[in-house]
Short mmCIF file of C-alpha atoms in Angstrom, two decimals:
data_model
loop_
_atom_site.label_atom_id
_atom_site.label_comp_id
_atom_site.label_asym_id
_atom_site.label_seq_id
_atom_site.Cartn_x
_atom_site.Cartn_y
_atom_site.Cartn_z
CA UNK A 37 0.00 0.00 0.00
CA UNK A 38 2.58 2.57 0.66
CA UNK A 39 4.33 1.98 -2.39
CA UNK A 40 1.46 2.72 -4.35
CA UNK A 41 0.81 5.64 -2.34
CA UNK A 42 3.94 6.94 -2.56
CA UNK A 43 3.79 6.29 -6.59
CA UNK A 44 0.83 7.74 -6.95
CA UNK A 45 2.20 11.05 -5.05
CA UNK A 46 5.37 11.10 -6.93
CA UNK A 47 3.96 10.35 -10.56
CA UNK A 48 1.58 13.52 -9.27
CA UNK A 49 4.30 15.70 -8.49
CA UNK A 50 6.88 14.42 -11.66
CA UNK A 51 4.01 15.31 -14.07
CA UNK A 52 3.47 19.02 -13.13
CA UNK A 53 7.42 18.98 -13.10
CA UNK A 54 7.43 19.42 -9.51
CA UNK A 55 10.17 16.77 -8.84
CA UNK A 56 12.95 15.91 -11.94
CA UNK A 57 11.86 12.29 -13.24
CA UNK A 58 15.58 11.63 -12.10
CA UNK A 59 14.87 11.58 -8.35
CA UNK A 60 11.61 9.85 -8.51
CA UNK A 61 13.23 6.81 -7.10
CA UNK A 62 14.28 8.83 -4.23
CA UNK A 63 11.02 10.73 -3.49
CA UNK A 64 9.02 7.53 -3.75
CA UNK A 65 10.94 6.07 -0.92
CA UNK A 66 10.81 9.24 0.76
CA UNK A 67 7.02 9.28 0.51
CA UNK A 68 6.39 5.40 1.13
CA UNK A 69 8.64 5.90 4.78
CA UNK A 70 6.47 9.10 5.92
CA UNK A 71 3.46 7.09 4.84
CA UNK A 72 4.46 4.45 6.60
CA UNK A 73 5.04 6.22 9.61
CA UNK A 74 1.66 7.57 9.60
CA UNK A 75 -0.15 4.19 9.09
CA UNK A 76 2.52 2.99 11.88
CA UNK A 77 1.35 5.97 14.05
CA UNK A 78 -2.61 5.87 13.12
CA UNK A 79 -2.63 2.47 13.91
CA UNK A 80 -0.90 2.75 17.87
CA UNK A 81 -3.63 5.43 18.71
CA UNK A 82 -6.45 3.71 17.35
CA UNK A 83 -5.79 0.77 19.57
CA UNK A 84 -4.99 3.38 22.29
CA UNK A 85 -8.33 4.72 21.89
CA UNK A 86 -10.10 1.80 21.46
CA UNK A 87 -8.22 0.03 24.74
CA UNK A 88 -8.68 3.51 26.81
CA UNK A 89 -5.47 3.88 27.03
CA UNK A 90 -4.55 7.08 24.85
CA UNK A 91 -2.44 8.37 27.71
CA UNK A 92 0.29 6.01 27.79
CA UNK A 93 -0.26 5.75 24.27
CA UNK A 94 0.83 9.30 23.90
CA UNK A 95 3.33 8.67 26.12
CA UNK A 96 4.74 5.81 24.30
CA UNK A 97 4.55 7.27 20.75
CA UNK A 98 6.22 10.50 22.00
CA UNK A 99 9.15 8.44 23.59
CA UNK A 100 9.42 5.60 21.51
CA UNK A 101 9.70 7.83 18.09
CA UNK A 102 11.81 10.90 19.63
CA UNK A 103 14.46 8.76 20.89
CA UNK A 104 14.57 6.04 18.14
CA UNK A 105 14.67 9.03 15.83
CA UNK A 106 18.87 9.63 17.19
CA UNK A 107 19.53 6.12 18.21
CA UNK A 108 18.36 3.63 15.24
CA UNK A 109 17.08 0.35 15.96
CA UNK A 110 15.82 -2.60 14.04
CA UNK A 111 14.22 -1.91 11.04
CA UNK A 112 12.34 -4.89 9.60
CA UNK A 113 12.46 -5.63 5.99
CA UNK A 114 9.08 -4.76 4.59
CA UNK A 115 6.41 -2.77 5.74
CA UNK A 116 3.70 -5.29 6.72
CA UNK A 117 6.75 -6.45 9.15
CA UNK A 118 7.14 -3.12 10.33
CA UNK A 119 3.62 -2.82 11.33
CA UNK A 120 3.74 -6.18 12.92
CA UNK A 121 6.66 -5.27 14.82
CA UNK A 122 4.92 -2.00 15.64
CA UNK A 123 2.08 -3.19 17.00
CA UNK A 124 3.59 -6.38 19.09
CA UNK A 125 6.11 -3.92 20.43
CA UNK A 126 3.20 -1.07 21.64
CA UNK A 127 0.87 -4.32 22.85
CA UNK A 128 3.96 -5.47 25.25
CA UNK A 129 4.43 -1.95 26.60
CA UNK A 130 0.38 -1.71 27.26
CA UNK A 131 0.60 -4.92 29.17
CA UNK A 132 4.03 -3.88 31.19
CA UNK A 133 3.03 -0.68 31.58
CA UNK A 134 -0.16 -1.62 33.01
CA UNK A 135 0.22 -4.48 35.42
CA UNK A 136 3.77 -4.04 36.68
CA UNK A 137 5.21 -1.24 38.60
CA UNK A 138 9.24 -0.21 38.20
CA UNK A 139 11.28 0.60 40.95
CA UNK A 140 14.27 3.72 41.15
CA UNK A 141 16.73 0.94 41.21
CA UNK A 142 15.62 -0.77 38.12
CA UNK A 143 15.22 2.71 36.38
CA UNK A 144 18.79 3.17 37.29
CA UNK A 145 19.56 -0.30 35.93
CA UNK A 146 18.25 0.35 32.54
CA UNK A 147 19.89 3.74 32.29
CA UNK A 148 22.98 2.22 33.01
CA UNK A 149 22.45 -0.23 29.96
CA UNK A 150 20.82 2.60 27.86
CA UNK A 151 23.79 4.58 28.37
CA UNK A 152 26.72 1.69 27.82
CA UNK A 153 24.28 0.25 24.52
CA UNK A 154 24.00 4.00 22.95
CA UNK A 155 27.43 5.00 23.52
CA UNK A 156 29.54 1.52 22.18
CA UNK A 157 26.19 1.30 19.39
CA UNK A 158 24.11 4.00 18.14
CA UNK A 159 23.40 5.39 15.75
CA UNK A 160 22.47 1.96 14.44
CA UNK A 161 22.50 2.44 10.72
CA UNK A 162 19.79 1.50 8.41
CA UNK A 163 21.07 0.18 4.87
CA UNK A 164 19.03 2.37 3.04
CA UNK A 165 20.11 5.11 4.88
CA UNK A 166 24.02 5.67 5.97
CA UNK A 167 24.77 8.64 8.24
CA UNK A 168 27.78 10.79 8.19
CA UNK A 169 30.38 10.77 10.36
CA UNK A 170 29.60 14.67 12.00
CA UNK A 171 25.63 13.34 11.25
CA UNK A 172 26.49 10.32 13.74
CA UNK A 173 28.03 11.89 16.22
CA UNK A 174 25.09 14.77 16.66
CA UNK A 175 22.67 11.44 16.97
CA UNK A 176 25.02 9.91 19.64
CA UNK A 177 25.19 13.24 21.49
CA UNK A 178 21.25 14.23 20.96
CA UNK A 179 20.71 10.17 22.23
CA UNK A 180 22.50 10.14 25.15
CA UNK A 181 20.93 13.79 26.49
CA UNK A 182 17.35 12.57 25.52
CA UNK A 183 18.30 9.07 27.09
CA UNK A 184 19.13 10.49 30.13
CA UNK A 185 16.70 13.28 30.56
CA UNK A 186 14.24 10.77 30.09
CA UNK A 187 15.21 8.70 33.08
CA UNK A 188 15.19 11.69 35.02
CA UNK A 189 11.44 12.21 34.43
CA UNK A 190 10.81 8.69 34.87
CA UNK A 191 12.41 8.75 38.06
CA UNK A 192 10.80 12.09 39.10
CA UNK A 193 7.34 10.54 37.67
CA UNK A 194 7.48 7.72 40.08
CA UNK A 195 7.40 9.84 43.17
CA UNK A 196 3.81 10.99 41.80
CA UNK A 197 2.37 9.22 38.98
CA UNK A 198 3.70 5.42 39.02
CA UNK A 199 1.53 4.92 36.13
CA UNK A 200 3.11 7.59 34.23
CA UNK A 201 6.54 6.65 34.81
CA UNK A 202 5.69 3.20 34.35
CA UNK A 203 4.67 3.90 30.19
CA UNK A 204 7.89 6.42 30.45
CA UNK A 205 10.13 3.33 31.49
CA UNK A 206 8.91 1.16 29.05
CA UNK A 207 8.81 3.09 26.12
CA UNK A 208 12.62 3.72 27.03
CA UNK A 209 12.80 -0.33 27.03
CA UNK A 210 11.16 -0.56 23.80
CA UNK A 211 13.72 1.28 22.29
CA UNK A 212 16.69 -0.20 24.11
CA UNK A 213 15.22 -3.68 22.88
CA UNK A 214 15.19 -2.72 19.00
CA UNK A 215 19.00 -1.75 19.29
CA UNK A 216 19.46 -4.76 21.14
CA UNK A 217 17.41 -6.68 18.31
CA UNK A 218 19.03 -4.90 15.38
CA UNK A 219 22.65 -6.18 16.93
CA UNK A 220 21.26 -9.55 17.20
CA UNK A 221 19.57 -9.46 13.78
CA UNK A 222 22.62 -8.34 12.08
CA UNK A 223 25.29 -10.99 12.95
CA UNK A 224 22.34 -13.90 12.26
#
């Protein structure tokens, strides 16, 4: 569906001379990732909505895609995958988020991790999309200051809203899993 979205959009654009028929190629996959990420994002709040839990949702969505943005991750193959990914990812957060309750010392744990995984690691490079050196080490930089100010207001969110820094934890362990994953998924 995206690519024909995206072809659609582009064939638009190349025939009122908008884009050069030379970088179609390039705005088609351009379009078919933003449209992506839209279905992606659609998707996460309609099952937040539907589940009542729009929230952590929120939450989640804010975390999950600001960090992931600097630090890279898995990135499956096709876009049904994605979604699939996408979805069983967000489900496991709802569930963790909602029936388990972190402690400061596990918060601490993870940033510990977080901070060891994204400094040896990130920016985890997608093959479609390699980063330049100065463009890497901005990410790194930009990763580790959102990494840690986000365990800060997890760990100031737990003195008030457990909840809250529950779905703030967890989004932060979503994203620690897909660099984990993308290691993993690269040497196999």
């Amino acid at each position: 569906m995206e690519e024909r979205i995206a072809y659609s959009i582009c064939n638009k654009l190349a025939e009122k001379n908008v884009i050069k028929n030379n970088y179609f190629d390039v705005y088609k996959y351009g379009l078919e990732l933003i449209v992506s990420t839209i279905i992606s994002i659609f998707i996460v709040i309609s099952v937040g909505i539907i589940l009542k839990q729009i929230d952590v949702t929120l939450i989640f969505l804010a975390v999950f895609i600001g960090l992931r943005r600097f630090t890279g991750g898995y990135h499956a193959s096709t876009y049904i995958k994605c979604k699939i990914c996408m979805i069983t990812v967000y489900l496991i957060y709802l569930v963790l988020t909602n029936f388990t309750n972190i402690s400061t010392i596990a918060v601490i744990c993870q940033f510990c991790v977080g901070i060891v995984l994204i400094t040896l690691l990130c920016p985890i490079e997608n093959d479609n999309k390699p980063l330049k050196t100065n463009v890497k080490k901005k990410s790194k930089i930009i990763s580790l200051i959102l990494f840690t100010t986000i365990s800060a207001l997890c760990i100031v969110l737990s003195l008030f809203m457990m909840r809250l820094s529950n779905a703030v934890f967890y989004s932060e362990s979503c994203v620690i899993a897909l660099i984990i994953l993308s290691i993993i998924h690269r040497r196999f």
